[in-house]
N, CA, C and O of each residue as an XYZ file, in Angstrom:
912
protein
N       0.835     -1.205      0.000
C       0.000      0.000      0.000
C       0.868      1.252      0.000
O       0.633      2.173     -0.783
N       1.888      1.289      0.892
C       2.750      2.464      0.964
C       3.533      2.645     -0.333
O       3.697      3.768     -0.811
N       4.019      1.535     -0.906
C       4.768      1.611     -2.152
C       3.873      2.162     -3.262
O       4.284      3.029     -4.034
N       2.647      1.647     -3.329
C       1.731      2.096     -4.369
C       1.408      3.579     -4.214
O       1.340      4.314     -5.200
N       1.207      4.016     -2.956
C       0.898      5.426     -2.717
C       2.074      6.310     -3.118
O       1.884      7.352     -3.745
N       3.305      5.891     -2.751
C       4.479      6.653     -3.133
C       4.660      6.702     -4.648
O       5.039      7.731     -5.208
N       4.387      5.587     -5.294
C       4.508      5.503     -6.746
C       3.506      6.441     -7.411
O       3.853      7.162     -8.347
N       2.270      6.432     -6.932
C       1.239      7.284     -7.519
C       1.535      8.763     -7.308
O       1.148      9.607     -8.116
N       2.229      9.068     -6.208
C       2.538     10.460     -5.915
C       3.660     10.991     -6.794
O       3.648     12.161     -7.176
N       4.631     10.141     -7.119
C       5.829     10.586     -7.829
C       5.738     10.361     -9.328
O       6.208     11.195    -10.102
N       5.144      9.254     -9.755
C       5.196      8.847    -11.162
C       4.638      9.880    -12.143
O       5.295     10.150    -13.148
N       3.455     10.476    -11.905
C       2.928     11.411    -12.908
C       3.856     12.596    -13.180
O       4.061     12.969    -14.335
N       4.420     13.193    -12.118
C       5.329     14.321    -12.315
C       6.602     13.873    -13.020
O       7.108     14.566    -13.902
N       7.114     12.714    -12.627
C       8.329     12.200    -13.257
C       8.098     11.937    -14.739
O       8.947     12.260    -15.569
N       6.968     11.360    -15.068
C       6.657     11.082    -16.469
C       6.603     12.378    -17.276
O       7.044     12.420    -18.424
N       6.062     13.429    -16.670
C       5.954     14.711    -17.349
C       7.320     15.340    -17.571
O       7.593     15.881    -18.642
N       8.182     15.269    -16.554
C       9.489     15.920    -16.628
C      10.485     15.138    -17.482
O      11.282     15.726    -18.213
N      10.435     13.802    -17.384
C      11.481     12.992    -18.003
C      11.061     12.366    -19.330
O      11.915     11.992    -20.134
N       9.755     12.248    -19.567
C       9.231     11.668    -20.809
C       9.964     10.366    -21.165
O      10.520     10.249    -22.257
N       9.966      9.401    -20.257
C      10.792      8.208    -20.474
C      10.313      7.339    -21.635
O       9.117      7.128    -21.835
N      11.289      6.845    -22.389
C      11.054      5.802    -23.379
C      11.478      4.486    -22.736
O      12.609      4.357    -22.268
N      10.576      3.515    -22.713
C      10.834      2.267    -22.011
C      10.738      1.097    -22.988
O       9.770      0.985    -23.740
N      11.747      0.231    -22.969
C      11.712     -0.979    -23.788
C      12.050     -2.182    -22.915
O      12.776     -2.066    -21.928
N      11.510     -3.339    -23.295
C      11.863     -4.595    -22.653
C      11.184     -4.881    -21.327
O      11.649     -5.739    -20.577
N      10.095     -4.186    -21.015
C       9.414     -4.458    -19.745
C       9.009     -5.924    -19.625
O       8.923     -6.460    -18.521
N       8.763     -6.563    -20.749
C       8.365     -7.974    -20.733
C       9.496     -8.887    -20.266
O       9.255    -10.055    -19.962
N      10.726     -8.374    -20.203
C      11.855     -9.177    -19.750
C      11.944     -9.293    -18.231
O      12.713    -10.105    -17.715
N      11.167     -8.494    -17.516
C      11.185     -8.534    -16.052
C      10.155     -9.552    -15.567
O       8.959     -9.351    -15.781
N      10.587    -10.652    -14.913
C       9.616    -11.627    -14.402
C       8.626    -10.951    -13.466
O       9.008    -10.094    -12.668
N       7.364    -11.329    -13.559
C       6.329    -10.670    -12.748
C       6.272    -11.196    -11.329
O       5.621    -10.587    -10.480
N       6.931    -12.309    -11.045
C       6.932    -12.842     -9.691
C       8.249    -13.574     -9.440
O       8.974    -13.920    -10.373
N       8.543    -13.801     -8.158
C       9.777    -14.477     -7.786
C      10.938    -13.507     -7.652
O      10.894    -12.397     -8.181
N      11.974    -13.928     -6.945
C      13.140    -13.093     -6.758
C      13.841    -12.786     -8.067
O      14.002    -13.668     -8.911
N      14.253    -11.556     -8.240
C      14.950    -11.141     -9.449
C      15.828     -9.936     -9.121
O      15.461     -9.092     -8.303
N      16.982     -9.867     -9.763
C      17.892     -8.732     -9.606
C      17.804     -7.859    -10.848
O      17.910     -8.360    -11.967
N      17.612     -6.564    -10.662
C      17.684     -5.594    -11.747
C      19.012     -4.868    -11.608
O      19.190     -4.056    -10.700
N      19.947     -5.162    -12.510
C      21.307     -4.625    -12.429
C      21.480     -3.530    -13.477
O      21.368     -3.785    -14.676
N      21.756     -2.308    -13.018
C      21.768     -1.151    -13.906
C      23.083     -0.396    -13.868
O      23.831     -0.471    -12.893
N      23.355      0.336    -14.945
C      24.392      1.364    -14.886
C      23.908      2.476    -13.968
O      22.724      2.542    -13.638
N      24.820      3.350    -13.554
C      24.461      4.348    -12.543
C      25.050      5.695    -12.924
O      26.267      5.883    -12.911
N      24.159      6.641    -13.267
C      24.588      7.948    -13.748
C      24.156      9.103    -12.874
O      24.772     10.168    -12.904
N      23.081      8.905    -12.076
C      22.476     10.038    -11.389
C      21.769      9.607    -10.118
O      21.416      8.439     -9.956
N      21.567     10.553     -9.221
C      20.795     10.344     -8.000
C      19.411      9.788     -8.303
O      18.881      8.985     -7.536
N      18.818     10.215     -9.429
C      17.422      9.849     -9.717
C      17.269      8.452    -10.317
O      16.146      8.029    -10.589
N      18.364      7.728    -10.528
C      18.269      6.390    -11.112
C      17.376      5.462    -10.285
O      16.619      4.664    -10.837
N      17.472      5.575     -8.958
C      16.697      4.692     -8.084
C      15.220      5.051     -8.050
O      14.418      4.321     -7.468
N      14.853      6.166     -8.666
C      13.453      6.518     -8.840
C      12.997      6.186    -10.259
O      11.869      5.738    -10.465
N      13.883      6.408    -11.238
C      13.525      6.178    -12.635
C      13.173      4.723    -12.893
O      12.216      4.437    -13.613
N      13.938      3.791    -12.311
C      13.679      2.375    -12.570
C      12.366      1.907    -11.955
O      11.562      1.305    -12.666
N      12.104      2.152    -10.664
C      10.816      1.712    -10.094
C       9.597      2.358    -10.747
O       8.528      1.750    -10.808
N       9.754      3.588    -11.233
C       8.620      4.279    -11.845
C       8.125      3.547    -13.096
O       6.927      3.537    -13.378
N       9.050      2.933    -13.848
C       8.653      2.303    -15.109
C       8.669      0.780    -15.053
O       8.162      0.128    -15.966
N       9.244      0.198    -13.993
C       9.298     -1.262    -13.887
C       7.896     -1.828    -13.669
O       7.044     -1.154    -13.090
N       7.646     -3.061    -14.126
C       6.306     -3.646    -14.000
C       6.008     -4.220    -12.615
O       4.950     -4.820    -12.424
N       6.912     -4.052    -11.642
C       6.693     -4.542    -10.287
C       7.551     -3.707     -9.335
O       8.502     -3.064     -9.778
N       7.236     -3.703     -8.036
C       8.051     -2.938     -7.083
C       9.500     -3.405     -7.074
O       9.785     -4.595     -7.209
N      10.406     -2.453     -6.913
C      11.840     -2.740     -6.875
C      12.436     -2.054     -5.648
O      12.250     -0.853     -5.455
N      13.147     -2.812     -4.824
C      13.803     -2.257     -3.640
C      15.262     -1.940     -3.937
O      15.968     -2.735     -4.558
N      15.705     -0.769     -3.487
C      17.100     -0.374     -3.593
C      17.659     -0.118     -2.195
O      16.906      0.137     -1.256
N      18.967     -0.187     -2.065
C      19.626      0.242     -0.842
C      19.694      1.765     -0.821
O      19.773      2.403     -1.871
N      19.662      2.342      0.375
C      19.785      3.792      0.523
C      20.595      4.111      1.764
O      20.610      3.332      2.717
N      21.266      5.247      1.757
C      22.065      5.651      2.907
C      21.208      5.704      4.163
O      20.085      6.207      4.131
N      21.727      5.193      5.258
C      20.982      5.178      6.515
C      20.649      6.592      6.994
O      19.702      6.783      7.757
N      21.429      7.585      6.546
C      21.172      8.972      6.948
C      19.761      9.422      6.563
O      19.168     10.270      7.230
N      19.235      8.848      5.485
C      17.915      9.260      5.021
C      16.789      8.776      5.923
O      15.643      9.195      5.761
N      17.099      7.908      6.861
C      16.077      7.353      7.741
C      16.189      7.886      9.167
O      15.434      7.470     10.046
N      17.121      8.800      9.401
C      17.372      9.252     10.773
C      17.224     10.753     10.946
O      17.518     11.268     12.025
N      16.782     11.469      9.931
C      16.648     12.914     10.032
C      15.585     13.333     11.032
O      14.670     12.565     11.330
N      15.702     14.550     11.552
C      14.748     15.071     12.526
C      13.890     16.170     11.906
O      14.171     16.650     10.807
N      12.845     16.559     12.624
C      11.980     17.620     12.155
C      11.081     17.184     11.012
O      11.045     16.011     10.640
N      10.355     18.148     10.461
C       9.418     17.842      9.382
C      10.126     17.324      8.145
O       9.683     16.357      7.525
N      11.238     17.975      7.784
C      11.978     17.532      6.600
C      12.471     16.111      6.745
O      12.383     15.313      5.811
N      12.998     15.792      7.935
C      13.484     14.442      8.171
C      12.380     13.417      8.117
O      12.568     12.317      7.599
N      11.206     13.779      8.662
C      10.074     12.860      8.655
C       9.568     12.605      7.245
O       9.229     11.474      6.897
N       9.518     13.657      6.434
C       9.052     13.509      5.054
C      10.017     12.633      4.259
O       9.603     11.740      3.520
N      11.304     12.905      4.426
C      12.309     12.126      3.689
C      12.287     10.664      4.121
O      12.337      9.759      3.288
N      12.212     10.446      5.423
C      12.164      9.070      5.936
C      10.916      8.353      5.428
O      10.982      7.196      5.013
N       9.792      9.039      5.463
C       8.549      8.435      4.997
C       8.605      8.085      3.525
O       8.071      7.058      3.108
N       9.253      8.939      2.727
C       9.334      8.676      1.296
C      10.172      7.437      1.025
O       9.754      6.556      0.274
N      11.357      7.362      1.636
C      12.220      6.220      1.368
C      11.636      4.925      1.920
O      11.852      3.855      1.350
N      10.902      5.011      3.017
C      10.222      3.820      3.519
C       9.096      3.406      2.583
O       8.856      2.215      2.382
N       8.401      4.394      2.006
C       7.286      4.098      1.118
C       7.733      3.375     -0.145
O       7.009      2.525     -0.664
N       8.927      3.707     -0.644
C       9.404      3.033     -1.861
C      10.258      1.803     -1.516
O      10.984      1.275     -2.359
N      10.150      1.363     -0.251
C      10.778      0.115      0.201
C      12.294      0.124      0.070
O      12.905     -0.905     -0.219
N      12.904      1.295      0.285
C      14.364      1.356      0.312
C      14.883      0.673      1.571
O      14.190      0.611      2.586
N      16.104      0.164      1.496
C      16.715     -0.570      2.597
C      17.877      0.250      3.145
O      18.844      0.494      2.423
N      17.808      0.686      4.415
C      18.881      1.535      4.951
C      20.174      0.773      5.194
O      20.165     -0.316      5.767
N      21.285      1.354      4.754
C      22.604      0.771      4.958
C      23.597      1.896      5.251
O      23.588      2.927      4.579
N      24.442      1.696      6.244
C      25.525      2.637      6.538
C      26.686      2.328      5.607
O      27.452      1.394      5.845
N      26.810      3.114      4.549
C      27.790      2.796      3.509
C      29.221      2.995      3.971
O      30.138      2.516      3.303
N      29.456      3.683      5.087
C      30.809      3.883      5.579
C      31.134      2.962      6.758
O      32.186      3.094      7.384
N      30.240      2.044      7.050
C      30.507      1.044      8.074
C      31.591      0.089      7.586
O      31.722     -0.145      6.385
N      32.367     -0.462      8.519
C      33.407     -1.413      8.142
C      32.814     -2.687      7.560
O      33.501     -3.440      6.869
N      31.512     -2.930      7.846
C      30.830     -4.118      7.334
C      29.762     -3.743      6.309
O      28.844     -4.524      6.058
N      29.874     -2.560      5.718
C      28.821     -2.074      4.834
C      28.544     -3.024      3.679
O      27.385     -3.282      3.352
N      29.611     -3.554      3.052
C      29.418     -4.422      1.895
C      28.658     -5.689      2.283
O      27.708     -6.073      1.601
N      29.069     -6.340      3.375
C      28.402     -7.574      3.779
C      26.984     -7.304      4.263
O      26.076     -8.088      3.987
N      26.784     -6.202      4.981
C      25.438     -5.850      5.432
C      24.516     -5.599      4.238
O      23.340     -5.960      4.265
N      25.061     -4.978      3.192
C      24.283     -4.726      1.979
C      23.893     -6.034      1.306
O      22.746     -6.212      0.898
N      24.857     -6.952      1.193
C      24.576     -8.244      0.576
C      23.541     -9.028      1.379
O      22.644     -9.645      0.805
N      23.664     -9.004      2.694
C      22.704     -9.727      3.545
C      21.303     -9.165      3.379
O      20.335     -9.922      3.291
N      21.186     -7.833      3.335
C      19.882     -7.198      3.169
C      19.281     -7.540      1.806
O      18.086     -7.819      1.698
N      20.113     -7.516      0.778
C      19.642     -7.836     -0.574
C      19.199     -9.291     -0.661
O      18.181     -9.600     -1.280
N      19.958    -10.173     -0.046
C      19.621    -11.597     -0.082
C      18.272    -11.849      0.580
O      17.498    -12.685      0.114
N      17.992    -11.144      1.645
C      16.698    -11.283      2.322
C      15.552    -10.875      1.405
O      14.507    -11.525      1.379
N      15.753     -9.793      0.652
C      14.743     -9.335     -0.307
C      14.489    -10.404     -1.367
O      13.340    -10.723     -1.672
N      15.557    -10.951     -1.921
C      15.433    -11.933     -2.999
C      14.784    -13.223     -2.504
O      13.955    -13.805     -3.203
N      15.148    -13.667     -1.324
C      14.571    -14.901     -0.793
C      13.109    -14.734     -0.415
O      12.389    -15.719     -0.253
N      12.669    -13.489     -0.274
C      11.246    -13.215     -0.032
C      10.471    -13.138     -1.346
O       9.268    -12.874     -1.348
N      11.167    -13.371     -2.471
C      10.492    -13.373     -3.769
C      10.268    -12.005     -4.348
O       9.374    -11.815     -5.172
N      11.081    -11.031     -3.923
C      10.911     -9.654     -4.382
C      12.003     -9.274     -5.381
O      12.945    -10.031     -5.616
N      11.854     -8.087     -5.959
C      12.829     -7.566     -6.920
C      13.793     -6.625     -6.205
O      13.388     -5.786     -5.402
N      15.067     -6.784     -6.513
C      16.099     -5.958     -5.888
C      16.901     -5.252     -6.968
O      17.349     -5.885     -7.924
N      17.087     -3.931     -6.820
C      17.862     -3.152     -7.772
C      19.285     -2.931     -7.291
O      19.505     -2.646     -6.114
N      20.237     -3.059     -8.175
C      21.644     -2.955     -7.799
C      22.432     -2.256     -8.894
O      22.103     -2.350    -10.076
N      23.490     -1.549     -8.475
C      24.407     -0.905     -9.400
C      25.761     -1.593     -9.279
O      26.517     -1.291     -8.355
N      26.083     -2.501    -10.178
C      27.352     -3.230    -10.058
C      28.588     -2.340    -10.084
O      29.642     -2.745     -9.594
N      28.483     -1.139    -10.643
C      29.631     -0.232    -10.636
C      29.969      0.247     -9.222
O      31.096      0.671     -8.967
N      29.008      0.182     -8.309
C      29.243      0.553     -6.929
C      28.853      1.968     -6.583
O      28.399      2.220     -5.468
N      29.016      2.901     -7.503
C      28.636      4.288     -7.285
C      28.459      4.948     -8.646
O      28.766      4.352     -9.678
N      27.964      6.173     -8.641
C      27.672      6.847     -9.908
C      28.928      7.124    -10.727
O      29.983      7.470    -10.196
N      28.778      6.958    -12.040
C      29.856      7.320    -12.956
C      29.880      8.835    -13.082
O      28.869      9.450    -13.422
N      31.019      9.430    -12.812
C      31.136     10.888    -12.877
C      31.608     11.371    -14.252
O      31.599     12.572    -14.521
N      32.016     10.451    -15.116
C      32.479     10.847    -16.442
C      31.676     10.198    -17.561
O      32.019     10.343    -18.735
N      30.602      9.477    -17.205
C      29.738      8.890    -18.217
C      30.165      7.534    -18.718
O      29.418      6.889    -19.453
N      31.364      7.075    -18.338
C      31.817      5.758    -18.775
C      31.182      4.663    -17.917
O      30.745      4.918    -16.794
N      31.136      3.448    -18.453
C      30.643      2.293    -17.720
C      31.834      1.576    -17.104
O      32.706      1.073    -17.812
N      31.860      1.536    -15.772
C      33.014      0.969    -15.078
C      32.862     -0.538    -14.873
O      31.776     -1.098    -15.024
N      33.959     -1.166    -14.531
C      33.987     -2.605    -14.277
C      33.052     -2.947    -13.123
O      33.021     -2.239    -12.117
N      32.289     -4.031    -13.265
C      31.321     -4.408    -12.256
C      31.951     -5.101    -11.064
O      32.888     -5.885    -11.211
N      31.432     -4.808     -9.891
C      31.833     -5.528     -8.687
C      31.015     -6.809     -8.599
O      29.887     -6.866     -9.088
N      31.579     -7.826     -7.982
C      31.020     -9.179     -8.076
C      29.853     -9.443     -7.138
O      29.346    -10.564     -7.099
N      29.409     -8.436     -6.375
C      28.269     -8.645     -5.487
C      27.018     -9.090     -6.220
O      26.246     -9.899     -5.705
N      26.812     -8.557     -7.439
C      25.627     -8.927     -8.207
C      25.636    -10.419     -8.525
O      24.595    -11.073     -8.461
N      26.803    -10.957     -8.866
C      26.907    -12.383     -9.184
C      26.767    -13.233     -7.925
O      26.130    -14.286     -7.955
N      27.360    -12.783     -6.814
C      27.225    -13.516     -5.551
C      25.756    -13.655     -5.182
O      25.314    -14.727     -4.769
N      25.010    -12.587     -5.328
C      23.581    -12.629     -5.008
C      22.838    -13.590     -5.927
O      22.046    -14.411     -5.463
N      23.093    -13.488     -7.231
C      22.388    -14.342     -8.191
C      22.697    -15.817     -7.946
O      21.795    -16.654     -7.980
N      23.956    -16.134     -7.702
C      24.356    -17.527     -7.487
C      23.856    -18.050     -6.147
O      23.440    -19.205     -6.052
N      23.890    -17.215     -5.112
C      23.461    -17.644     -3.783
C      21.954    -17.811     -3.701
O      21.466    -18.779     -3.117
N      21.218    -16.878     -4.279
C      19.757    -16.924     -4.225
C      19.156    -17.749     -5.354
O      17.988    -18.131     -5.287
N      19.951    -18.030     -6.401
C      19.441    -18.785     -7.538
C      18.395    -18.024     -8.331
O      17.389    -18.592     -8.757
N      18.642    -16.718     -8.528
C      17.661    -15.877     -9.230
C      18.288    -15.273    -10.480
O      19.511    -15.158    -10.558
N      17.475    -14.887    -11.456
C      18.009    -14.274    -12.672
C      18.397    -12.827    -12.451
O      17.941    -12.171    -11.514
N      19.259    -12.343    -13.348
C      19.650    -10.934    -13.370
C      19.109    -10.312    -14.647
O      19.397    -10.784    -15.747
N      18.322     -9.248    -14.496
C      17.844     -8.500    -15.661
C      18.721     -7.260    -15.811
O      18.672     -6.371    -14.961
N      19.525     -7.179    -16.880
C      20.334     -5.974    -17.089
C      19.445     -4.791    -17.449
O      18.470     -4.936    -18.186
N      19.788     -3.631    -16.925
C      19.012     -2.416    -17.180
C      19.950     -1.335    -17.690
O      21.009     -1.097    -17.110
N      19.561     -0.687    -18.769
C      20.358      0.399    -19.324
C      19.636      1.719    -19.190
O      18.525      1.878    -19.695
N      20.264      2.677    -18.508
C      19.710      4.023    -18.353
C      20.478      4.996    -19.236
O      21.709      4.999    -19.254
N      19.744      5.812    -19.961
C      20.345      6.855    -20.798
C      19.601      8.156    -20.518
O      18.373      8.195    -20.593
N      20.327      9.211    -20.200
C      19.725     10.530    -20.025
C      19.482     10.954    -18.594
O      19.195     12.127    -18.356
N      19.584     10.053    -17.630
C      19.337     10.460    -16.245
C      20.399     11.433    -15.740
O      20.137     12.218    -14.829
N      21.593     11.389    -16.324
C      22.629     12.340    -15.932
C      22.291     13.753    -16.386
O      22.846     14.714    -15.854
N      21.395     13.902    -17.356
C      20.955     15.229    -17.776
C      19.801     15.716    -16.901
O      19.603     16.922    -16.750
N      19.040     14.785    -16.326
C      17.967     15.174    -15.415
C      18.546     15.765    -14.133
O      18.125     16.830    -13.682
N      19.514     15.063    -13.555
C      20.180     15.573    -12.356
C      21.648     15.184    -12.394
O      22.017     14.115    -11.907
N      22.489     16.038    -12.967
C      23.919     15.737    -13.042
C      24.536     15.628    -11.650
O      23.991     16.158    -10.681
N      25.661     14.946    -11.553
C      26.388     14.849    -10.291
C      26.694     16.259     -9.788
O      27.235     17.074    -10.536
N      26.356     16.557     -8.531
C      26.589     17.871     -7.958
C      25.399     18.794     -8.028
O      25.392     19.840     -7.379
N      24.370     18.427     -8.819
C      23.170     19.243     -8.926
C      22.206     18.912     -7.796
O      22.100     17.756     -7.386
N      21.498     19.925     -7.290
C      20.584     19.730     -6.165
C      19.163     19.404     -6.600
O      18.422     18.762     -5.856
N      18.775     19.834     -7.791
C      17.386     19.657     -8.216
C      17.326     19.059     -9.621
O      18.176     19.349    -10.463
N      16.310     18.218     -9.868
C      16.133     17.647    -11.210
C      15.622     18.680    -12.194
O      15.053     19.701    -11.808
N      15.832     18.402    -13.463
C      15.385     19.299    -14.524
C      14.777     18.456    -15.639
O      15.030     17.253    -15.700
N      13.985     19.054    -16.518
C      13.378     18.289    -17.608
C      14.433     17.753    -18.567
O      15.378     18.457    -18.921
N      14.264     16.510    -18.981
C      15.151     15.878    -19.962
C      14.522     14.560    -20.384
O      13.684     14.003    -19.675
N      14.926     14.076    -21.524
C      14.402     12.805    -22.019
C      15.249     11.660    -21.478
O      16.478     11.711    -21.511
N      14.575     10.628    -20.979
C      15.235      9.478    -20.381
C      14.842      8.210    -21.131
O      13.697      8.066    -21.559
N      15.791      7.295    -21.290
C      15.494      5.994    -21.863
C      15.852      4.907    -20.861
O      16.946      4.904    -20.296
N      14.916      3.983    -20.646
C      15.142      2.852    -19.748
C      14.931      1.571    -20.548
O      13.854      1.345    -21.099
N      15.964      0.737    -20.607
C      15.886     -0.507    -21.372
C      16.123     -1.696    -20.451
O      17.139     -1.763    -19.759
N      15.178     -2.633    -20.448
C      15.313     -3.871    -19.687
C      15.755     -4.976    -20.642
O      15.068     -5.266    -21.621
N      16.905     -5.591    -20.356
C      17.448     -6.597    -21.247
C      16.968     -8.001    -20.921
O      16.195     -8.208    -19.986
N      17.434     -8.949    -21.698
C      17.082    -10.361    -21.521
C      17.655    -10.878    -20.203
O      18.823    -10.623    -19.909
N      16.861    -11.601    -19.396
C      17.364    -12.122    -18.120
C      18.561    -13.044    -18.311
O      18.619    -13.824    -19.262
N      19.500    -12.941    -17.403
C      20.701    -13.786    -17.383
C      20.584    -14.738    -16.206
O      20.465    -14.306    -15.059
N      20.618    -16.039    -16.490
C      20.502    -17.047    -15.440
C      21.883    -17.384    -14.863
O      22.870    -17.397    -15.598
N      21.961    -17.656    -13.557
C      23.249    -17.988    -12.954
C      23.663    -19.446    -13.108
O      24.834    -19.775    -12.916
N      22.727    -20.323    -13.448
C      23.009    -21.762    -13.458
C      24.188    -22.168    -14.342
O      24.935    -23.061    -13.942
N      24.404    -21.571    -15.522
C      25.548    -21.990    -16.349
C      26.902    -21.821    -15.671
O      27.890    -22.413    -16.105
N      26.958    -21.018    -14.612
C      28.227    -20.768    -13.932
C      28.363    -21.570    -12.641
O      29.393    -21.489    -11.972
N      27.352    -22.332    -12.287
C      27.312    -22.990    -10.983
C      28.440    -24.004    -10.786
O      28.864    -24.238     -9.655
N      28.927    -24.602    -11.860
C      29.967    -25.629    -11.729
C      31.382    -25.071    -11.791
O      32.348    -25.820    -11.644
N      31.517    -23.773    -12.006
C      32.827    -23.142    -12.037
C      33.321    -22.895    -10.605
O      32.506    -22.805     -9.687
N      34.635    -22.783    -10.398
C      35.123    -22.346     -9.087
C      34.454    -21.036     -8.693
O      34.178    -20.203     -9.556
N      34.188    -20.839     -7.404
C      33.355    -19.723     -6.944
C      33.831    -18.366     -7.450
O      33.038    -17.582     -7.971
N      35.123    -18.090     -7.297
C      35.633    -16.796     -7.720
C      35.502    -16.585     -9.217
O      35.126    -15.500     -9.662
N      35.808    -17.606     -9.991
C      35.701    -17.515    -11.442
C      34.251    -17.352    -11.866
O      33.954    -16.579    -12.777
N      33.340    -18.075    -11.212
C      31.916    -17.982    -11.541
C      31.408    -16.564    -11.320
O      30.689    -16.023    -12.160
N      31.777    -15.962    -10.198
C      31.317    -14.608     -9.906
C      31.860    -13.613    -10.920
O      31.137    -12.721    -11.364
N      33.128    -13.760    -11.290
C      33.711    -12.814    -12.234
C      33.093    -12.959    -13.622
O      32.774    -11.960    -14.267
N      32.923    -14.193    -14.081
C      32.356    -14.415    -15.413
C      30.916    -13.923    -15.497
O      30.525    -13.299    -16.483
N      30.130    -14.205    -14.466
C      28.731    -13.768    -14.474
C      28.641    -12.245    -14.405
O      27.835    -11.631    -15.104
N      29.464    -11.648    -13.569
C      29.467    -10.183    -13.482
C      29.839     -9.564    -14.811
O      29.217     -8.590    -15.235
N      30.849    -10.115    -15.479
C      31.267     -9.578    -16.772
C      30.158     -9.719    -17.816
O      29.982     -8.837    -18.656
N      29.409    -10.825    -17.766
C      28.299    -10.982    -18.715
C      27.229     -9.924    -18.466
O      26.665     -9.367    -19.409
N      26.955     -9.653    -17.199
C      25.961     -8.630    -16.857
C      26.417     -7.259    -17.363
O      25.625     -6.515    -17.941
N      27.684     -6.929    -17.147
C      28.178     -5.620    -17.577
C      28.209     -5.510    -19.096
O      27.945     -4.438    -19.640
N      28.525     -6.594    -19.782
C      28.485     -6.583    -21.247
C      27.068     -6.311    -21.741
O      26.864     -5.574    -22.707
N      26.093     -6.914    -21.067
C      24.696     -6.711    -21.461
C      24.263     -5.266    -21.220
O      23.564     -4.678    -22.044
N      24.682     -4.694    -20.081
C      24.351     -3.296    -19.798
C      24.977     -2.383    -20.854
O      24.331     -1.457    -21.345
N      26.229     -2.650    -21.197
C      26.909     -1.842    -22.213
C      26.173     -1.905    -23.547
O      26.091     -0.910    -24.269
N      25.638     -3.082    -23.868
C      24.889     -3.226    -25.108
C      23.605     -2.413    -25.118
O      23.132     -2.002    -26.177
N      23.042     -2.183    -23.939
C      21.807     -1.411    -23.840
C      22.053      0.102    -23.836
O      21.202      0.869    -24.285
N      23.217      0.530    -23.331
C      23.473      1.965    -23.184
C      24.408      2.535    -24.232
O      24.329      3.722    -24.548
N      25.297      1.706    -24.782
C      26.289      2.203    -25.721
C      27.389      3.019    -25.072
O      28.101      3.752    -25.759
N      27.542      2.905    -23.747
C      28.563      3.683    -23.054
C      29.982      3.211    -23.376
O      30.210      2.037    -23.667
N      30.909      4.130    -23.318
C      32.324      3.776    -23.380
C      32.669      2.985    -22.126
O      32.200      3.312    -21.036
N      33.485      1.947    -22.274
C      33.850      1.097    -21.145
C      35.133      1.593    -20.476
O      36.055      2.063    -21.143
N      35.174      1.480    -19.168
C      36.393      1.722    -18.396
C      36.893      0.368    -17.900
O      36.084     -0.489    -17.543
N      38.200      0.160    -17.870
C      38.734     -1.153    -17.477
C      39.121     -1.210    -16.005
O      39.865     -2.095    -15.584
N      38.603     -0.244    -15.215
C      38.872     -0.214    -13.777
C      37.556     -0.128    -13.015
O      36.503      0.133    -13.597
N      37.628     -0.352    -11.698
C      36.467     -0.148    -10.853
C      36.280      1.341    -10.575
O      37.250      2.097    -10.516
N      35.040      1.749    -10.408
C      34.735      3.117    -10.018
C      34.911      3.244     -8.509
O      34.478      2.368     -7.761
N      35.542      4.325     -8.056
C      35.808      4.498     -6.636
C      34.743      5.360     -5.980
O      34.282      6.339     -6.566
N      34.351      4.997     -4.764
C      33.348      5.732     -4.001
C      33.929      7.053     -3.517
O      34.979      7.057     -2.875
N      33.260      8.199     -3.813
C      33.764      9.479     -3.294
C      33.765      9.458     -1.768
O      32.943      8.765     -1.169
N      34.683     10.212     -1.115
C      34.731     10.219      0.350
C      33.417     10.578      0.995
O      33.039      9.959      1.990
N      32.701     11.566      0.462
C      31.407     11.957      1.004
C      30.440     12.082     -0.156
O      30.405     13.106     -0.839
N      29.655     11.038     -0.377
C      28.721     11.048     -1.493
C      27.333     11.418     -1.016
O      26.916     10.998      0.064
N      26.598     12.213     -1.819
C      25.260     12.640     -1.451
C      24.189     11.801     -2.112
O      23.004     12.088     -1.942
N      24.560     10.777     -2.859
C      23.574      9.978     -3.568
C      22.769      9.112     -2.628
O      23.238      8.760     -1.545
N      21.534      8.758     -3.040
C      20.654      7.954     -2.205
C      21.017      6.491     -2.276
O      20.852      5.755     -1.303
N      21.510      6.067     -3.420
C      21.709      4.639     -3.616
C      23.055      4.176     -3.103
O      24.019      4.940     -3.049
N      23.100      2.927     -2.734
C      24.330      2.305     -2.279
C      24.613      1.130     -3.182
O      23.748      0.271     -3.359
N      25.800      1.065     -3.760
C      26.130     -0.026     -4.653
C      26.895     -1.128     -3.936
O      27.580     -0.868     -2.946
N      26.783     -2.357     -4.430
C      27.554     -3.482     -3.889
C      28.033     -4.340     -5.045
O      28.705     -5.349     -4.829
């Protein structure tokens, strides 16, 4: 109920401002655990995907968004709770494992979980090497990964910008990738191969230039999403 209310409150304005073009919605399974793995360009990515996805999608969010005081803090906390965000302290020494544990719980409950394999937003528009958390989740939970390609969200709210602006956005849902073909490989190799397949699929959807390194988390990031 809360998710639906939040969606109804945000979606019409977002549709007006962003005029999203959406392809491949039929590739998202309508039930059962599934990972939506996307490139990451902007703060608004975690809103753009749930707005157009055919089912609710949970993302990780900074724990700071759930602890604010006063009216502003209450509104922000209520919004992130309404869209089923999962609070994580991204600067905790156990942040990565806590994020994986929270995501695994979502998937085992038969829900959809959104993840950014790059770990944080690309500040130069390139697609960075994926971190293996997405593959660990898929292999551990036995769920498919749907690659998602976002184009234009960096124009809606560029890194460093405080407010969104009108721009055209494209959201593409790719063919699901199953983890089973990698199950017989050594664990580390399986995670790397599956992650690379996911990133190749995302690149095919976005046309981004590839970077051969991991993207590094800024010391103090203001983004809502947390990557693993």
